């Protein structure tokens, strides 16, 4: 008798074979009653779930966050309650536009998502490797994403669509500048920063609210590929990030980030010459210095990628007492959109999957049946299936109510028009770049904008000119140079091959 465990059906019964179909006679045909064959083929058909509409290609790990500095004067969140406190974390990094088989080292923004399994429930920090975003109103989010995906007729990515859209949203130039700069292609997820990007809020035990920005700064240093390096690498491997991250963790070289926050007292919002809830803006460090909080270390490769990373569902709606939202319109849109994306992609009870289920907090909700209802929440009394009830079912805890959000003004559709303020921060960024960094910025633009129509190019040059005349001139020259460098003679069967 073999010491290997017995293979079974999904219902646990032992199976007699995993090799030979049940047939009528030696020559067949196969019999419908060979249920295990049908079951096996059916499972194969169902091994994929819809990939994420955005951020489809990703890499992840498990790890720990440790508090190193006391920030209890800003927040009563349990995970920050004492120096030395450790919290388990799940991470997922991703590119935005490519499908799940896309090459890892394409020029793109990277997602930077963290799930903190705190004693008060899961806190999701669903950020990017950039401190800002392309648009500041959730109405524009689906259109923006459409420009990053494939054209309906050609089924190809469309630089024309991207720059046409950005030229109509000049505030996007801040994020586009970062995307076209060296930081547009990190060498691995370990060599980039993570930012919450939006403004969030924290509140303390006294009920004082503060506006907050999150910064996870890489301890590995920033490392980037040029377009040429990345193209060469993609020729060799499309999975460079997965390989680098997986191997680093297996070899015990655990990547680390330092968490800092920027803090703005609640009443200071509105006193700046920029809107502090506009996700196309940062808060300058000189006005709101970085305050050190703790260290993130990712130190475990998940045993099963699909179970822990493909099934991971991060949503900015997952906040815990002591951390909350802000009036940022993009954040407000994402609070709905992300959780809804998971309900569609994974199913109604996606939060009960191992990656998403709170590890350190008891889940006591009254949501009931539906797909994936593989948990009981009968609260030791089967009569407590609605609320309020007299059967000791769980009740809400008023003590975790967040302080009221002070609001003034009328409800209206406030159109934040493009103003000179939209170009101040991209200008500061552009002026930080060395001459070499600027040359690469121009060249990266030329590669990205080369295929665009003259109309779209001219509209984008106008945007760049508002940032800095040198920026516009540099990009224009690089694009023109590319146009004259391009070999316009098509290659045919008769073209003599070079030696
Ligand atoms: P600071 O000089 O205090 O900060 C500059 C910041 O720029 C640093 O955080 C640095 O990140 C980051 N940086 C350096 N090179 C790049 C790059 N190629 N792409 C993106 N970021 C880069 O000045 P300010 O706070 O006044 O900001 C000036 C400009 O810097 C802003 O307008 C914005 O464009 C950019 N920036 C600002 C951030 C902020 O939160 N204030 C955050 C990131 C960028 P690091 O320390 O990791 O090298």
Coordinates of C-alpha atoms and ligand atoms in Angstrom, one line a residue:
X1 CA 0.0 0.0 0.0
X2 CA 1.4 3.4 -1.1
X3 CA 2.1 5.9 1.7
X4 CA 0.8 8.7 -0.6
X5 CA -2.6 10.1 0.5
X6 CA -5.6 8.8 -1.5
X7 CA -6.9 11.1 -4.3
X8 CA -10.5 11.9 -3.8
X9 CA -13.4 13.6 -5.6
X10 CA -14.4 17.1 -4.4
X11 CA -16.9 15.3 -2.3
X12 CA -14.2 13.3 -0.6
X13 CA -14.8 9.9 -2.1
X14 CA -11.7 7.9 -3.3
X15 CA -11.1 7.9 -7.0
X16 CA -10.1 4.7 -8.9
X17 CA -8.1 6.4 -11.7
X18 CA -6.8 9.7 -12.8
X19 CA -5.7 8.4 -16.2
X20 CA -8.2 6.3 -18.1
X21 CA -11.6 7.2 -19.4
X22 CA -14.5 4.7 -18.8
X23 CA -15.4 3.4 -22.3
X24 CA -18.0 1.1 -23.7
X25 CA -15.6 -1.7 -25.0
X26 CA -12.0 -1.2 -25.8
X27 CA -12.6 1.1 -28.7
X28 CA -15.1 3.4 -26.9
X29 CA -17.0 5.7 -27.0
X30 CA -16.7 7.3 -23.5
X31 CA -19.5 6.9 -21.0
X32 CA -21.2 9.9 -19.5
X33 CA -21.2 8.3 -16.2
X34 CA -17.4 8.9 -15.9
X35 CA -18.3 11.8 -13.8
X36 CA -14.7 12.5 -12.6
X37 CA -13.6 13.1 -16.2
X38 CA -16.4 15.7 -16.6
X39 CA -15.6 17.2 -13.2
X40 CA -11.9 17.5 -14.2
X41 CA -12.6 19.1 -17.6
X42 CA -15.2 21.5 -16.0
X43 CA -12.7 22.6 -13.3
X44 CA -10.2 23.5 -16.0
X45 CA -12.7 25.7 -17.7
X46 CA -13.3 27.6 -14.5
X47 CA -9.7 28.1 -13.4
X48 CA -9.7 31.8 -14.3
X49 CA -11.8 34.6 -12.9
X50 CA -12.2 38.0 -14.7
X51 CA -8.9 39.8 -14.5
X52 CA -9.0 43.3 -12.9
X53 CA -10.1 46.0 -15.4
X54 CA -7.1 47.9 -14.2
X55 CA -4.0 46.7 -12.3
X56 CA -4.4 43.2 -13.8
X57 CA -0.7 42.3 -13.6
X58 CA 0.6 42.1 -10.1
X59 CA 3.1 40.8 -7.6
X60 CA 2.6 40.4 -3.9
X61 CA 4.0 39.2 -0.6
X62 CA 3.2 38.9 3.1
X63 CA 5.0 40.7 5.9
X64 CA 4.9 42.9 9.0
X65 CA 4.5 46.5 9.9
X66 CA 6.2 47.7 13.1
X67 CA 5.5 51.1 14.8
X68 CA 8.8 52.9 15.5
X69 CA 7.4 56.4 16.5
X70 CA 4.4 57.5 18.6
X71 CA 1.6 59.2 16.6
X72 CA -1.2 58.7 19.1
X73 CA -1.7 62.4 19.3
X74 CA -3.1 62.2 15.7
X75 CA -4.8 58.8 15.8
X76 CA -6.5 56.4 18.1
X77 CA -6.0 53.6 15.5
X78 CA -5.1 50.4 17.3
X79 CA -2.3 49.5 14.9
X80 CA -0.5 52.7 15.8
X81 CA -1.3 52.5 19.5
X82 CA 2.3 51.8 20.8
X83 CA 5.8 51.8 19.7
X84 CA 7.0 48.3 18.9
X85 CA 3.5 47.1 17.9
X86 CA 3.5 44.7 14.9
X87 CA 0.7 44.1 12.4
X88 CA 0.6 41.5 9.7
X89 CA 0.4 42.9 6.2
X90 CA -0.4 41.6 2.7
X91 CA 0.9 43.6 -0.3
X92 CA 0.2 43.7 -4.0
X93 CA 2.0 45.8 -6.5
X94 CA 0.9 46.1 -10.1
X95 CA 1.1 47.9 -13.4
X96 CA -2.1 49.8 -14.3
X97 CA -2.8 49.4 -18.0
X98 CA -1.5 46.0 -19.1
X99 CA -3.5 42.8 -19.0
X100 CA -2.5 40.0 -16.6
X101 CA 0.1 38.6 -19.1
X102 CA 1.7 42.0 -19.7
X103 CA 5.5 42.5 -19.3
X104 CA 6.5 43.7 -15.9
X105 CA 8.8 46.5 -16.9
X106 CA 6.6 48.6 -19.1
X107 CA 6.4 52.4 -18.6
X108 CA 3.4 52.8 -16.4
X109 CA 2.3 53.9 -12.9
X110 CA 2.5 51.1 -10.3
X111 CA -0.2 50.2 -7.8
X112 CA 1.1 49.9 -4.2
X113 CA -1.6 48.3 -2.1
X114 CA -1.3 47.1 1.5
X115 CA -3.8 45.3 3.7
X116 CA -3.1 45.7 7.5
X117 CA -4.8 42.9 9.5
X118 CA -5.4 45.0 12.6
X119 CA -7.2 44.0 15.8
X120 CA -10.0 46.5 14.8
X121 CA -10.4 45.0 11.3
X122 CA -8.6 45.4 8.0
X123 CA -7.1 48.7 7.0
X124 CA -6.4 48.9 3.2
X125 CA -3.9 51.5 2.0
X126 CA -4.6 51.3 -1.7
X127 CA -2.0 53.6 -3.3
X128 CA 0.4 54.1 -6.2
X129 CA 4.1 54.7 -6.6
X130 CA 3.3 58.3 -7.4
X131 CA 2.0 60.9 -4.9
X132 CA -0.5 62.3 -7.4
X133 CA -3.0 61.1 -10.0
X134 CA -4.0 62.1 -13.5
X135 CA -7.5 63.5 -12.8
X136 CA -9.3 64.9 -9.8
X137 CA -12.9 64.1 -10.3
X138 CA -14.3 60.5 -10.2
X139 CA -16.5 61.3 -13.3
X140 CA -13.3 61.3 -15.3
X141 CA -11.9 58.0 -14.0
X142 CA -13.7 55.6 -16.4
X143 CA -12.8 57.8 -19.4
X144 CA -9.2 58.0 -18.3
X145 CA -8.9 54.3 -17.9
X146 CA -10.4 53.7 -21.4
X147 CA -7.6 55.8 -22.9
X148 CA -5.1 53.5 -21.3
X149 CA -6.7 50.3 -22.6
X150 CA -7.2 49.1 -26.2
X151 CA -8.9 51.0 -29.1
X152 CA -12.2 49.4 -29.9
X153 CA -11.4 48.9 -33.6
X154 CA -7.6 48.3 -33.8
X155 CA -7.5 46.5 -30.4
X156 CA -4.2 48.3 -29.9
X157 CA -3.1 50.7 -27.2
X158 CA -3.6 54.3 -28.5
X159 CA -1.1 57.1 -27.7
X160 CA -3.4 59.4 -29.6
X161 CA -6.2 58.7 -27.1
X162 CA -3.9 59.1 -24.1
X163 CA -2.5 62.5 -25.1
X164 CA -5.8 63.7 -26.5
X165 CA -7.4 63.0 -23.1
X166 CA -4.5 64.4 -21.1
X167 CA -4.4 67.6 -23.2
X168 CA -8.0 68.2 -22.3
X169 CA -7.2 67.7 -18.6
X170 CA -4.1 69.9 -18.2
X171 CA -3.9 69.1 -14.4
X172 CA -2.7 65.6 -15.5
X173 CA 0.7 67.1 -16.5
X174 CA 2.0 66.6 -12.9
X175 CA 1.4 62.8 -13.1
X176 CA 2.4 62.5 -16.7
X177 CA 5.7 64.3 -15.9
X178 CA 6.4 61.6 -13.2
X179 CA 5.4 58.8 -15.6
X180 CA 7.7 60.1 -18.4
X181 CA 10.6 60.7 -15.9
X182 CA 13.1 58.1 -14.7
X183 CA 10.5 56.9 -12.1
X184 CA 8.2 55.7 -14.9
X185 CA 10.0 52.3 -15.0
X186 CA 11.1 51.1 -11.6
X187 CA 13.5 48.1 -11.8
X188 CA 11.4 46.1 -9.2
X189 CA 8.5 46.9 -6.8
X190 CA 11.2 46.9 -4.1
X191 CA 12.9 50.0 -5.6
X192 CA 10.0 52.4 -5.6
X193 CA 8.1 54.5 -3.0
X194 CA 4.4 54.0 -2.2
X195 CA 2.0 56.8 -1.6
X196 CA -1.6 56.9 -0.3
X197 CA -1.8 59.7 -2.9
X198 CA -5.2 60.9 -1.6
X199 CA -5.6 63.0 1.5
X200 CA -7.1 60.8 4.3
X201 CA -7.9 61.7 7.8
X202 CA -6.9 60.5 11.3
X203 CA -8.6 61.3 14.6
X204 CA -7.4 60.9 18.1
X205 CA -9.1 59.8 21.4
X206 CA -10.2 63.4 22.0
X207 CA -12.0 63.5 18.7
X208 CA -9.7 65.9 17.0
X209 CA -9.4 65.3 13.2
X210 CA -6.3 65.8 11.1
X211 CA -5.8 65.6 7.4
X212 CA -3.1 63.1 6.5
X213 CA -1.0 61.9 3.5
X214 CA 0.8 58.5 3.6
X215 CA 4.3 58.0 2.3
X216 CA 6.1 54.6 2.2
X217 CA 9.8 55.3 1.3
X218 CA 11.8 52.5 -0.1
X219 CA 14.9 51.5 1.9
X220 CA 16.3 49.8 -1.1
X221 CA 16.8 53.1 -2.9
X222 CA 15.2 54.2 -6.2
X223 CA 16.3 52.2 -9.2
X224 CA 14.9 52.6 -12.7
X225 CA 15.3 51.3 -16.2
X226 CA 15.6 53.4 -19.3
X227 CA 13.3 52.6 -22.2
X228 CA 16.2 50.9 -23.9
X229 CA 17.1 48.8 -20.9
X230 CA 13.5 47.8 -20.4
X231 CA 13.0 46.8 -24.0
X232 CA 16.1 44.6 -23.9
X233 CA 14.9 43.0 -20.6
X234 CA 11.4 42.4 -21.9
X235 CA 13.0 40.5 -24.8
X236 CA 14.5 38.1 -22.2
X237 CA 11.8 38.0 -19.6
X238 CA 8.3 39.4 -19.2
X239 CA 8.3 38.4 -15.5
X240 CA 11.2 40.4 -14.2
X241 CA 9.4 41.8 -11.1
X242 CA 8.0 38.4 -10.1
X243 CA 11.5 36.8 -10.4
X244 CA 13.2 39.6 -8.5
X245 CA 10.7 39.9 -5.7
X246 CA 10.2 36.1 -5.2
X247 CA 14.0 35.4 -5.2
X248 CA 14.8 38.3 -2.9
X249 CA 12.3 37.0 -0.3
X250 CA 13.4 33.4 -0.7
X251 CA 17.0 34.5 -0.2
X252 CA 16.1 36.4 3.0
X253 CA 16.8 39.8 1.5
X254 CA 13.5 41.3 2.8
X255 CA 12.5 44.6 1.2
X256 CA 11.6 47.4 3.6
X257 CA 9.9 50.7 3.5
X258 CA 9.7 53.5 6.1
X259 CA 6.2 54.9 6.7
X260 CA 6.0 58.7 7.1
X261 CA 2.8 60.8 7.3
X262 CA 2.2 64.4 6.6
X263 CA -0.3 66.0 8.9
X264 CA -2.5 69.1 8.4
X265 CA -4.7 70.4 11.2
X266 CA -8.4 70.1 10.2
X267 CA -9.0 73.9 10.2
X268 CA -6.0 74.7 7.9
X269 CA -7.6 73.1 4.9
X270 CA -8.5 75.9 2.4
X271 CA -5.7 78.2 3.5
X272 CA -3.3 77.0 0.8
X273 CA -3.0 78.3 -2.7
X274 CA -3.9 74.7 -3.8
X275 CA -6.8 72.5 -2.9
X276 CA -5.4 70.0 -0.3
X277 CA -8.1 67.5 -1.4
X278 CA -7.1 67.6 -5.0
X279 CA -5.3 64.4 -5.9
X280 CA -3.3 66.1 -8.7
X281 CA -1.4 68.0 -5.9
X282 CA 1.1 67.1 -3.3
X283 CA 1.6 68.9 0.0
X284 CA 5.1 70.6 -0.2
X285 CA 7.4 69.0 2.4
X286 CA 8.5 72.4 3.7
X287 CA 4.9 73.2 4.7
X288 CA 4.0 69.7 5.9
X289 CA 7.2 67.9 6.9
X290 CA 7.3 64.1 6.9
X291 CA 6.7 62.5 10.3
X292 CA 8.2 59.0 10.8
X293 CA 5.8 56.3 11.9
X294 CA 7.2 52.8 11.3
X295 CA 8.7 50.2 9.2
X296 CA 7.2 47.8 6.6
X297 CA 9.0 44.6 5.9
X298 CA 7.8 42.1 3.4
X299 CA 9.2 38.7 4.3
X300 CA 7.1 35.8 3.0
X301 CA 6.1 34.6 -0.4
X302 CA 2.5 33.4 -0.3
X303 CA 2.2 29.6 -0.5
X304 CA -0.3 30.0 -3.3
X305 CA -0.2 33.0 -5.6
X306 CA -3.9 32.8 -6.8
X307 CA -5.3 32.3 -3.3
X308 CA -3.5 35.2 -1.7
X309 CA -2.7 37.7 -4.5
X310 CA -5.1 37.1 -7.3
X311 CA -7.9 36.8 -4.7
X312 CA -6.7 39.9 -2.7
X313 CA -9.3 42.6 -2.7
X314 CA -8.0 46.0 -1.6
X315 CA -10.5 48.8 -1.2
X316 CA -10.1 52.4 0.3
X317 CA -13.5 51.7 1.9
X318 CA -11.7 49.5 4.4
X319 CA -10.8 51.9 7.2
X320 CA -10.5 51.3 10.9
X321 CA -11.4 53.5 13.9
X322 CA -8.9 56.3 14.0
X323 CA -8.4 56.5 10.2
X324 CA -11.0 57.9 7.8
X325 CA -11.7 59.6 4.5
X326 CA -11.4 63.2 3.2
X327 CA -13.5 65.2 0.8
X328 CA -11.1 64.2 -2.1
X329 CA -13.6 63.5 -5.0
X330 CA -11.5 60.8 -6.5
X331 CA -11.2 59.0 -3.1
X332 CA -14.9 59.3 -2.6
X333 CA -15.5 57.6 -6.0
X334 CA -13.0 54.9 -5.2
X335 CA -14.7 54.1 -1.9
X336 CA -17.6 52.8 -4.0
X337 CA -15.8 51.6 -7.1
X338 CA -13.2 49.3 -5.6
X339 CA -15.5 47.3 -3.4
X340 CA -17.9 47.0 -6.2
X341 CA -15.2 45.8 -8.5
X342 CA -14.4 43.0 -6.1
X343 CA -18.1 42.0 -5.7
X344 CA -18.1 41.6 -9.5
X345 CA -14.7 39.9 -9.9
X346 CA -14.7 37.6 -6.9
X347 CA -18.3 37.4 -5.7
X348 CA -20.6 38.6 -3.0
X349 CA -18.7 37.4 0.0
X350 CA -15.2 38.2 -1.3
X351 CA -14.1 39.5 2.1
X352 CA -14.4 35.9 3.5
X353 CA -11.6 34.6 1.2
X354 CA -8.4 33.8 3.1
X355 CA -6.5 36.8 1.6
X356 CA -9.2 39.2 2.7
X357 CA -10.6 37.7 5.9
X358 CA -9.5 39.7 9.0
X359 CA -6.9 37.7 10.8
X360 CA -7.0 39.6 14.1
X361 CA -10.5 40.8 14.4
X362 CA -13.8 38.8 14.8
X363 CA -16.2 39.4 11.9
X364 CA -19.8 39.9 13.2
X365 CA -22.0 41.1 10.4
X366 CA -25.6 40.3 9.5
X367 CA -25.1 39.9 5.7
X368 CA -26.4 36.4 4.9
X369 CA -26.5 34.2 1.9
X370 CA -25.2 34.3 -1.7
X371 CA -22.2 33.0 -3.5
X372 CA -19.3 31.9 -1.3
X373 CA -21.4 31.8 1.9
X374 CA -18.9 29.3 3.4
X375 CA -19.0 30.8 6.9
X376 CA -21.5 30.7 9.7
X377 CA -22.6 33.9 11.4
X378 CA -25.3 32.6 13.6
X379 CA -23.7 34.1 16.7
X380 CA -24.4 31.0 18.8
X381 CA -28.1 31.5 18.5
X382 CA -29.9 30.7 15.2
X383 CA -32.7 33.1 16.0
X384 CA -30.2 36.1 15.9
X385 CA -30.3 36.5 12.1
X386 CA -31.7 40.0 12.0
X387 CA -31.1 43.1 14.0
X388 CA -32.3 44.4 16.5
X389 CA -33.0 41.1 18.2
X390 CA -33.4 39.9 21.8
X391 CA -31.1 36.9 21.3
X392 CA -27.7 38.6 22.1
X393 CA -26.7 39.1 18.5
X394 CA -24.0 41.6 17.9
X395 CA -24.8 45.3 18.2
X396 CA -23.2 48.5 16.9
X397 CA -20.7 50.2 19.1
X398 CA -21.3 54.0 19.3
X399 CA -17.9 54.6 20.9
X400 CA -16.2 54.1 17.5
X401 CA -18.2 56.8 15.8
X402 CA -15.8 59.2 14.1
X403 CA -15.9 62.9 14.9
X404 CA -18.4 64.8 12.7
X405 CA -17.0 66.2 9.5
X406 CA -17.4 69.9 9.4
X407 CA -19.0 71.0 6.2
X408 CA -19.8 74.5 4.9
X409 CA -21.3 75.6 1.6
X410 CA -24.0 74.4 -0.7
X411 CA -24.2 71.0 -2.4
X412 CA -23.4 71.8 -6.0
X413 CA -21.2 70.6 -8.9
X414 CA -18.1 72.7 -8.3
X415 CA -16.0 72.6 -11.4
X416 CA -12.4 73.0 -10.5
X417 CA -11.2 74.7 -13.7
X418 CA -7.6 74.6 -14.8
X419 CA -5.7 77.5 -13.3
X420 CA -2.0 78.6 -13.1
X421 CA -2.0 76.7 -9.7
X422 CA -2.1 73.5 -11.7
X423 CA 1.3 74.1 -13.1
X424 CA 3.3 75.2 -10.0
X425 CA 4.0 71.7 -8.7
X426 CA 4.9 70.1 -12.1
X427 CA 7.2 73.1 -12.6
X428 CA 8.9 72.4 -9.2
X429 CA 9.4 68.8 -10.2
X430 CA 10.7 69.7 -13.7
X431 CA 13.2 72.2 -12.1
X432 CA 14.4 69.4 -9.7
X433 CA 15.6 67.3 -12.7
X434 CA 19.2 67.3 -13.7
X435 CA 20.1 68.0 -17.4
X436 CA 20.5 64.2 -17.9
X437 CA 17.2 63.5 -16.3
X438 CA 15.6 66.2 -18.6
X439 CA 17.1 64.6 -21.7
X440 CA 15.7 61.3 -20.8
X441 CA 12.3 62.9 -20.0
X442 CA 12.3 64.4 -23.5
X443 CA 13.3 61.1 -25.1
X444 CA 10.7 59.2 -23.2
X445 CA 8.0 61.6 -24.4
X446 CA 9.3 61.3 -28.0
X447 CA 8.9 57.5 -27.8
X448 CA 5.4 57.8 -26.3
X449 CA 4.1 60.7 -28.4
X450 CA 5.7 59.8 -31.7
X451 CA 2.6 58.1 -33.1
X452 CA 0.2 61.0 -32.2
X453 CA -1.3 63.3 -34.7
X454 CA 0.1 66.8 -35.1
X455 CA -3.1 68.3 -33.6
X456 CA -2.7 66.3 -30.4
X457 CA 1.0 67.0 -30.2
X458 CA 0.4 70.7 -30.5
X459 CA -2.3 70.6 -27.8
X460 CA 0.1 68.8 -25.4
X461 CA 3.0 71.2 -26.2
X462 CA 0.7 74.1 -25.1
X463 CA 0.2 72.3 -21.7
X464 CA 3.9 71.8 -21.3
X465 CA 4.6 75.4 -22.1
X466 CA 2.4 76.5 -19.2
X467 CA 4.7 74.3 -16.9
X468 CA 8.0 75.6 -18.4
X469 CA 9.1 76.9 -21.8
X470 CA 12.2 74.7 -21.6
X471 CA 10.0 71.7 -21.0
X472 CA 7.9 72.4 -24.2
X473 CA 11.0 73.1 -26.3
X474 CA 12.8 70.0 -25.1
X475 CA 9.9 67.7 -25.8
X476 CA 9.1 69.3 -29.2
X477 CA 12.8 69.0 -30.3
X478 CA 12.9 65.4 -29.2
X479 CA 9.7 64.5 -31.0
X480 CA 10.9 66.3 -34.2
X481 CA 14.2 64.6 -34.0
X482 CA 12.5 61.2 -33.7
X483 CA 10.3 62.1 -36.8
X484 CA 13.4 62.7 -38.9
X485 CA 15.3 59.7 -37.5
X486 CA 12.5 57.3 -38.3
X487 CA 13.3 55.0 -41.2
X488 CA 10.3 55.6 -43.4
X489 CA 11.2 53.0 -46.0
X490 CA 9.0 50.0 -45.4
X491 CA 10.8 46.7 -45.2
X492 CA 9.6 44.3 -48.0
X493 CA 10.8 40.9 -49.1
X494 CA 13.0 42.7 -51.7
X495 CA 14.7 44.9 -49.1
X496 CA 18.4 43.7 -49.0
X497 CA 19.2 42.4 -45.5
X498 CA 22.1 44.2 -43.8
X499 CA 25.1 42.2 -42.8
Ligands
LIG1 P1 11.0 68.4 -1.8 O1 12.4 68.8 -2.3 O2 10.9 68.5 -0.3 O3 10.6 66.9 -2.2 C1 10.9 66.5 -3.5 C2 10.3 65.1 -3.6 O4 10.4 64.7 -4.9 C3 10.9 64.1 -2.8 O5 9.9 63.4 -2.0 C4 11.5 63.1 -3.8 O6 11.3 61.8 -3.4 C5 10.7 63.4 -5.0 N1 11.3 63.1 -6.3 C6 12.6 63.2 -6.7 N2 12.7 62.8 -8.0 C7 11.5 62.5 -8.4 C8 10.9 62.1 -9.6 N3 11.7 61.9 -10.7 N4 9.6 61.8 -9.7 C9 8.8 62.0 -8.7 N5 9.3 62.4 -7.5 C10 10.6 62.7 -7.4 O7 10.0 69.4 -2.5 P2 8.4 69.6 -2.4 O8 7.8 68.8 -1.3 O9 8.2 71.0 -2.4 O10 8.0 68.9 -3.8 C11 8.5 69.4 -5.0 C12 8.0 68.6 -6.1 O11 8.4 67.2 -5.8 C13 6.4 68.5 -6.0 O12 5.9 69.5 -6.8 C14 6.2 67.1 -6.6 O13 6.2 67.2 -8.0 C15 7.4 66.3 -6.2 N6 7.1 65.4 -5.1 C16 6.7 65.9 -3.9 C17 6.3 65.1 -2.9 C18 5.6 65.6 -1.7 O14 4.9 64.8 -1.0 N7 5.8 66.9 -1.3 C19 6.4 63.6 -3.0 C20 7.0 63.2 -4.3 C21 7.3 64.1 -5.3 P3 12.4 60.9 -2.7 O15 12.6 61.5 -1.3 O16 11.8 59.5 -2.6 O17 13.6 60.9 -3.5

